[in-house]
mmCIF file of C-alpha atoms in Angstrom:
data_model
loop_
_atom_site.group_PDB
_atom_site.id
_atom_site.type_symbol
_atom_site.label_atom_id
_atom_site.label_comp_id
_atom_site.label_asym_id
_atom_site.label_seq_id
_atom_site.Cartn_x
_atom_site.Cartn_y
_atom_site.Cartn_z
ATOM 1 C CA MET A 167 -247.900 29.102 -112.119
ATOM 2 C CA LYS A 168 -249.389 25.699 -112.937
ATOM 3 C CA LYS A 169 -251.721 27.358 -115.448
ATOM 4 C CA LEU A 170 -248.763 29.055 -117.128
ATOM 5 C CA LYS A 171 -246.859 25.773 -117.388
ATOM 6 C CA ALA A 172 -249.941 23.958 -118.679
ATOM 7 C CA PHE A 173 -250.524 26.641 -121.310
ATOM 8 C CA THR A 174 -246.934 26.564 -122.557
ATOM 9 C CA LYS A 175 -247.071 22.754 -122.684
ATOM 10 C CA ARG A 176 -250.198 22.914 -124.863
ATOM 11 C CA MET A 177 -248.437 25.357 -127.175
ATOM 12 C CA ARG A 178 -245.427 23.037 -127.395
ATOM 13 C CA ASP A 179 -247.676 20.073 -128.178
ATOM 14 C CA LYS A 180 -249.381 22.064 -130.943
ATOM 15 C CA ASP A 181 -246.009 22.991 -132.433
ATOM 16 C CA GLU A 182 -244.876 19.382 -132.405
ATOM 17 C CA ALA A 183 -248.135 18.308 -134.033
ATOM 18 C CA ALA A 184 -247.618 20.926 -136.743
ATOM 19 C CA VAL A 185 -244.080 19.647 -137.291
ATOM 20 C CA ALA A 186 -245.429 16.117 -137.750
ATOM 21 C CA VAL A 187 -247.952 17.319 -140.356
ATOM 22 C CA VAL A 188 -245.274 19.215 -142.292
ATOM 23 C CA ALA A 189 -242.969 16.208 -142.147
ATOM 24 C CA ASP A 190 -245.730 13.948 -143.503
ATOM 25 C CA ILE A 191 -246.413 16.324 -146.396
ATOM 26 C CA ILE A 192 -242.735 16.601 -147.290
ATOM 27 C CA GLY A 193 -242.285 12.866 -146.848
ATOM 28 C CA SER A 194 -245.039 12.195 -149.382
ATOM 29 C CA VAL A 195 -243.277 14.401 -151.926
ATOM 30 C CA LEU A 196 -239.679 13.576 -151.085
ATOM 31 C CA PRO A 197 -239.283 9.952 -149.984
ATOM 32 C CA TYR A 198 -237.068 9.508 -146.927
ATOM 33 C CA GLY A 199 -237.094 13.279 -146.357
ATOM 34 C CA GLY A 200 -239.840 13.496 -143.760
ATOM 35 C CA ASN A 201 -237.815 12.341 -140.778
ATOM 36 C CA VAL A 202 -234.904 14.609 -141.639
ATOM 37 C CA ILE A 203 -237.196 17.630 -142.003
ATOM 38 C CA ALA A 204 -239.036 16.788 -138.786
ATOM 39 C CA PHE A 205 -235.748 16.549 -136.898
ATOM 40 C CA ALA A 206 -234.559 19.887 -138.301
ATOM 41 C CA LEU A 207 -237.856 21.584 -137.455
ATOM 42 C CA LYS A 208 -237.903 20.218 -133.920
ATOM 43 C CA LYS A 209 -234.335 21.354 -133.400
ATOM 44 C CA GLY A 210 -235.175 24.811 -134.731
ATOM 45 C CA LEU A 211 -238.225 25.078 -132.480
ATOM 46 C CA ALA A 212 -236.195 24.035 -129.448
ATOM 47 C CA ILE A 213 -233.524 26.645 -130.184
ATOM 48 C CA ALA A 214 -236.163 29.345 -130.669
ATOM 49 C CA ARG A 215 -237.897 28.444 -127.414
ATOM 50 C CA SER A 216 -234.569 28.578 -125.610
ATOM 51 C CA ARG A 217 -233.942 32.037 -127.066
ATOM 52 C CA SER A 218 -237.329 33.244 -125.849
ATOM 53 C CA VAL A 219 -236.829 31.749 -122.391
ATOM 54 C CA ALA A 220 -233.341 33.263 -122.086
ATOM 55 C CA ILE A 221 -234.542 36.767 -122.989
ATOM 56 C CA LEU A 222 -237.593 36.572 -120.735
ATOM 57 C CA SER A 223 -235.434 35.300 -117.872
ATOM 58 C CA GLU A 224 -233.070 38.248 -118.274
ATOM 59 C CA GLU A 225 -235.751 40.922 -118.525
ATOM 60 C CA LEU A 226 -238.569 39.788 -116.237
ATOM 61 C CA PRO A 227 -238.378 40.333 -112.478
ATOM 62 C CA ALA A 228 -237.518 37.298 -110.395
ATOM 63 C CA LYS A 229 -240.608 37.829 -108.241
ATOM 64 C CA LYS A 230 -243.070 34.942 -108.525
ATOM 65 C CA PRO A 231 -246.303 35.996 -110.286
ATOM 66 C CA THR A 232 -249.646 35.650 -108.578
ATOM 67 C CA PRO A 233 -252.064 33.011 -109.940
ATOM 68 C CA GLU A 234 -254.023 35.769 -111.688
ATOM 69 C CA GLN A 235 -250.851 37.215 -113.210
ATOM 70 C CA ALA A 236 -249.736 33.757 -114.340
ATOM 71 C CA GLU A 237 -253.010 33.314 -116.199
ATOM 72 C CA GLN A 238 -252.529 36.673 -117.931
ATOM 73 C CA LEU A 239 -248.865 35.957 -118.630
ATOM 74 C CA ALA A 240 -249.567 32.665 -120.393
ATOM 75 C CA PRO A 241 -250.741 34.071 -123.766
ATOM 76 C CA MET A 242 -248.096 36.809 -123.619
ATOM 77 C CA VAL A 243 -245.299 34.294 -123.128
ATOM 78 C CA ALA A 244 -246.776 32.150 -125.902
ATOM 79 C CA ILE A 245 -246.745 35.111 -128.315
ATOM 80 C CA HIS A 246 -243.154 35.883 -127.347
ATOM 81 C CA ALA A 247 -242.103 32.277 -127.954
ATOM 82 C CA ARG A 248 -243.980 32.195 -131.255
ATOM 83 C CA MET A 249 -242.187 35.322 -132.454
ATOM 84 C CA ALA A 250 -238.865 33.753 -131.491
ATOM 85 C CA MET A 251 -239.783 30.685 -133.538
ATOM 86 C CA GLU A 252 -240.622 32.925 -136.489
ATOM 87 C CA GLY A 253 -237.119 34.378 -136.369
ATOM 88 C CA GLU A 254 -237.817 37.832 -134.957
ATOM 89 C CA ALA A 255 -234.765 39.925 -134.096
ATOM 90 C CA ASP A 256 -233.439 39.678 -130.551
ATOM 91 C CA GLU A 257 -233.997 43.428 -130.175
ATOM 92 C CA SER A 258 -237.730 42.991 -130.856
ATOM 93 C CA LEU A 259 -237.972 40.084 -128.437
ATOM 94 C CA ARG A 260 -236.104 42.024 -125.779
ATOM 95 C CA LEU A 261 -238.358 45.058 -126.164
ATOM 96 C CA LEU A 262 -241.429 42.842 -125.864
ATOM 97 C CA ALA A 263 -240.025 41.208 -122.744
ATOM 98 C CA ARG A 264 -239.482 44.683 -121.305
ATOM 99 C CA VAL A 265 -243.096 45.551 -122.085
ATOM 100 C CA ILE A 266 -244.154 42.644 -119.869
ATOM 101 C CA ALA A 267 -241.659 43.694 -117.195
ATOM 102 C CA GLY A 268 -242.915 47.283 -117.377
ATOM 103 C CA GLN A 269 -246.513 46.203 -116.963
ATOM 104 C CA LEU A 270 -245.571 44.040 -113.983
ATOM 105 C CA GLU A 271 -243.711 46.962 -112.448
ATOM 106 C CA GLN A 272 -246.747 49.204 -112.912
ATOM 107 C CA GLY A 273 -248.895 46.553 -111.267
ATOM 108 C CA GLU A 274 -251.216 45.765 -114.163
ATOM 109 C CA LEU A 275 -250.758 43.165 -116.877
ATOM 110 C CA LEU A 276 -252.523 44.158 -120.095
ATOM 111 C CA PRO A 277 -252.375 41.284 -122.617
ATOM 112 C CA ALA A 278 -254.234 43.318 -125.264
ATOM 113 C CA GLU A 279 -251.683 46.127 -125.052
ATOM 114 C CA PHE A 280 -248.851 43.604 -125.213
ATOM 115 C CA THR A 281 -250.411 42.025 -128.297
ATOM 116 C CA SER A 282 -250.621 45.404 -130.018
ATOM 117 C CA TYR A 283 -246.915 46.005 -129.408
ATOM 118 C CA ALA A 284 -246.158 42.478 -130.607
ATOM 119 C CA ARG A 285 -247.884 43.334 -133.893
ATOM 120 C CA ILE A 286 -245.937 46.590 -134.153
ATOM 121 C CA LEU A 287 -242.565 44.975 -133.470
ATOM 122 C CA SER A 288 -243.220 41.870 -135.544
ATOM 123 C CA GLY A 289 -241.067 41.938 -138.647
ATOM 124 C CA MET A 290 -239.125 45.033 -137.637
ATOM 125 C CA ARG A 291 -235.498 44.975 -138.696
ATOM 126 C CA GLN A 292 -232.650 45.536 -136.293
ATOM 127 C CA VAL A 293 -231.811 48.804 -138.026
ATOM 128 C CA GLU A 294 -235.334 50.105 -137.386
ATOM 129 C CA ILE A 295 -235.186 49.278 -133.696
ATOM 130 C CA VAL A 296 -231.730 50.823 -133.375
ATOM 131 C CA ALA A 297 -233.059 53.933 -135.147
ATOM 132 C CA LEU A 298 -235.922 54.160 -132.639
ATOM 133 C CA GLY A 299 -233.455 54.075 -129.766
ATOM 134 C CA GLU A 300 -231.280 56.740 -131.385
ATOM 135 C CA PHE A 301 -234.312 58.912 -132.095
ATOM 136 C CA TYR A 302 -235.423 58.685 -128.486
ATOM 137 C CA ARG A 303 -231.981 59.728 -127.217
ATOM 138 C CA CYS A 304 -231.881 62.636 -129.675
ATOM 139 C CA TRP A 305 -235.336 63.757 -128.559
ATOM 140 C CA GLN A 306 -234.376 63.610 -124.884
ATOM 141 C CA ASP A 307 -231.200 65.618 -125.514
ATOM 142 C CA ALA A 308 -233.154 68.208 -127.505
ATOM 143 C CA GLU A 309 -235.754 68.576 -124.745
ATOM 144 C CA ARG A 310 -233.039 69.210 -122.168
ATOM 145 C CA GLU A 311 -231.434 71.846 -124.392
ATOM 146 C CA ALA A 312 -234.737 73.645 -124.984
ATOM 147 C CA THR A 313 -235.806 74.025 -121.354
ATOM 148 C CA GLN A 314 -234.641 77.654 -121.237
ATOM 149 C CA LEU A 315 -237.002 78.763 -123.996
ATOM 150 C CA ALA A 316 -240.008 80.558 -122.528
ATOM 151 C CA SER A 317 -242.600 79.927 -125.230
ATOM 152 C CA LEU A 318 -244.095 76.448 -125.396
ATOM 153 C CA GLU A 319 -244.397 76.752 -129.179
ATOM 154 C CA GLU A 320 -240.777 77.869 -129.518
ATOM 155 C CA ARG A 321 -239.688 75.005 -127.308
ATOM 156 C CA GLY A 322 -241.639 72.452 -129.356
ATOM 157 C CA ASN A 323 -240.215 73.701 -132.645
ATOM 158 C CA ALA A 324 -236.688 73.814 -131.239
ATOM 159 C CA VAL A 325 -236.919 70.273 -129.882
ATOM 160 C CA GLU A 326 -238.274 68.925 -133.158
ATOM 161 C CA LEU A 327 -235.640 70.681 -135.259
ATOM 162 C CA SER A 328 -232.735 69.790 -132.982
ATOM 163 C CA ALA A 329 -233.762 66.152 -132.540
ATOM 164 C CA ASN A 330 -234.196 65.553 -136.267
ATOM 165 C CA LYS A 331 -230.881 67.221 -137.065
ATOM 166 C CA ALA A 332 -229.034 65.186 -134.434
ATOM 167 C CA MET A 333 -230.759 62.004 -135.577
ATOM 168 C CA ALA A 334 -229.575 62.501 -139.154
ATOM 169 C CA GLU A 335 -226.029 63.162 -137.960
ATOM 170 C CA ARG A 336 -225.995 60.019 -135.837
ATOM 171 C CA LEU A 337 -227.552 57.695 -138.397
ATOM 172 C CA ILE A 338 -225.782 58.914 -141.565
ATOM 173 C CA PRO A 339 -223.586 57.175 -142.663
ATOM 174 C CA ARG A 340 -223.291 54.698 -139.786
ATOM 175 C CA VAL A 341 -226.736 53.183 -140.278
ATOM 176 C CA VAL A 342 -227.950 54.489 -143.641
ATOM 177 C CA ALA A 343 -225.990 55.842 -146.572
ATOM 178 C CA ASP A 344 -227.737 59.173 -147.139
ATOM 179 C CA HIS A 345 -230.829 61.291 -146.468
ATOM 180 C CA GLY A 346 -232.854 59.358 -149.030
ATOM 181 C CA GLU A 347 -232.195 56.100 -147.190
ATOM 182 C CA LEU A 348 -232.949 57.829 -143.896
ATOM 183 C CA LYS A 349 -236.322 58.980 -145.214
ATOM 184 C CA ALA A 350 -237.082 55.448 -146.412
ATOM 185 C CA LEU A 351 -236.141 54.066 -142.997
ATOM 186 C CA PHE A 352 -238.413 56.460 -141.137
ATOM 187 C CA SER A 353 -241.207 56.009 -143.654
ATOM 188 C CA SER A 354 -241.229 52.342 -142.676
ATOM 189 C CA LEU A 355 -241.308 53.332 -139.005
ATOM 190 C CA MET A 356 -244.237 55.656 -139.687
ATOM 191 C CA ARG A 357 -246.373 52.617 -140.475
ATOM 192 C CA THR A 358 -245.969 51.438 -136.881
ATOM 193 C CA GLY A 359 -247.825 54.436 -135.464
ATOM 194 C CA LEU A 360 -244.878 55.233 -133.198
ATOM 195 C CA LEU A 361 -243.910 58.420 -135.047
ATOM 196 C CA ILE A 362 -245.704 61.452 -136.462
ATOM 197 C CA THR A 363 -244.509 63.658 -139.315
ATOM 198 C CA THR A 364 -244.549 67.438 -139.456
ATOM 199 C CA PRO A 365 -244.234 69.023 -142.929
ATOM 200 C CA THR A 366 -241.506 71.649 -143.247
ATOM 201 C CA ALA A 367 -241.556 74.864 -145.261
ATOM 202 C CA SER A 368 -239.001 73.382 -147.650
ATOM 203 C CA GLY A 369 -241.314 70.488 -148.503
ATOM 204 C CA GLY A 370 -239.595 67.897 -146.344
ATOM 205 C CA ASP A 371 -240.679 66.124 -143.183
ATOM 206 C CA ARG A 372 -239.645 66.213 -139.561
ATOM 207 C CA TYR A 373 -240.486 63.442 -137.133
ATOM 208 C CA ARG A 374 -241.725 63.481 -133.578
ATOM 209 C CA PRO A 375 -242.821 60.719 -131.207
ATOM 210 C CA ALA A 376 -246.481 59.732 -131.021
ATOM 211 C CA SER A 377 -248.238 58.920 -127.749
ATOM 212 C CA LEU A 378 -247.754 55.226 -128.562
ATOM 213 C CA PHE A 379 -244.002 55.845 -128.679
ATOM 214 C CA HIS A 380 -244.048 57.483 -125.244
ATOM 215 C CA ARG A 381 -246.100 54.634 -123.784
ATOM 216 C CA LEU A 382 -243.685 52.058 -125.206
ATOM 217 C CA ASN A 383 -240.826 53.981 -123.647
ATOM 218 C CA GLN A 384 -242.592 54.047 -120.273
ATOM 219 C CA LEU A 385 -242.797 50.277 -120.344
ATOM 220 C CA ALA A 386 -239.639 49.239 -122.161
ATOM 221 C CA SER A 387 -237.204 52.175 -121.826
ATOM 222 C CA LEU A 388 -236.158 52.882 -125.407
ATOM 223 C CA GLU A 389 -233.109 54.724 -124.127
ATOM 224 C CA VAL A 390 -231.376 51.414 -123.463
ATOM 225 C CA VAL A 391 -232.094 50.041 -126.943
ATOM 226 C CA GLU A 392 -228.725 49.447 -128.486
ATOM 227 C CA GLY A 393 -227.286 47.590 -131.400
ATOM 228 C CA ASN A 394 -224.496 47.633 -133.899
ATOM 229 C CA PRO A 395 -225.487 50.550 -136.124
ATOM 230 C CA SER A 396 -223.107 49.379 -138.828
ATOM 231 C CA ASP A 397 -225.104 46.172 -139.202
ATOM 232 C CA PRO A 398 -228.574 47.039 -140.482
ATOM 233 C CA ALA A 399 -229.642 43.438 -140.963
#
C-alpha cells in the first residue's frame, strides 16, 4: 500500500510541476495572469482527482490489496486519475474502475489489459457507452429467445437479426434521430474493436459483439451500464 501511495504522490507532484510550467508560460505572455491560471488549474486537478477517487472507491472491493497487487494497481490508478483530469465521461471512468474490480475478483491484475481498455474508452462519448450497454442487453434478450432453435447457424442468424432490430427500436429516436445517425454511431464504435459487422443481402450492416466486447463484459458487466439516453453529450 505504501508503494501505491508513493506512486500517486509522485504523479501529483508531476502534475503540480506541469501546472507551474504552464503558469509561467502564460504569465510571460499575459502579465499578472500566471497566478490566476495556476490556481484554476490546481483547482481543476483537485476536482478531477476527487472524481477519480470517488468512482474507484465505489467500484473497487473494500478488501485491502496485497503488496504485489498494490504495485500493479499503482499505474492503473494513475491512468484512471489522468483520464479524470482530461475530462473523460463518468461512464468511461466507471467502466474502467469495474475492469480493475473484475480483475481483482478473478484473482489476477493485468495492467496491460487495463491499459488497452483505457485506450478504447478514452474519448468515448456518453451516448456511445450507453449504446454499448443497450446493445449488450438486446443481444442477451435475443440469445434467450433463440435457445429453442435447433441449428447453431439458425440460432446465430436469429440472435443477430433480433438484437439489431431491438437495438434500433431502443435507440431511435431516444438516442439518435434516425437510422443514418445510428449507423454513424456504430461506425464510431467499430473503431474500438468491440463490435464486428456482418453485411446483409440488402447491402446494409448488422452488428455483433467481438471477443473483446465479451471480455469487457466479463470484467465490467456492460448490462449495468446506464445513462440518460436523451442526453447524448
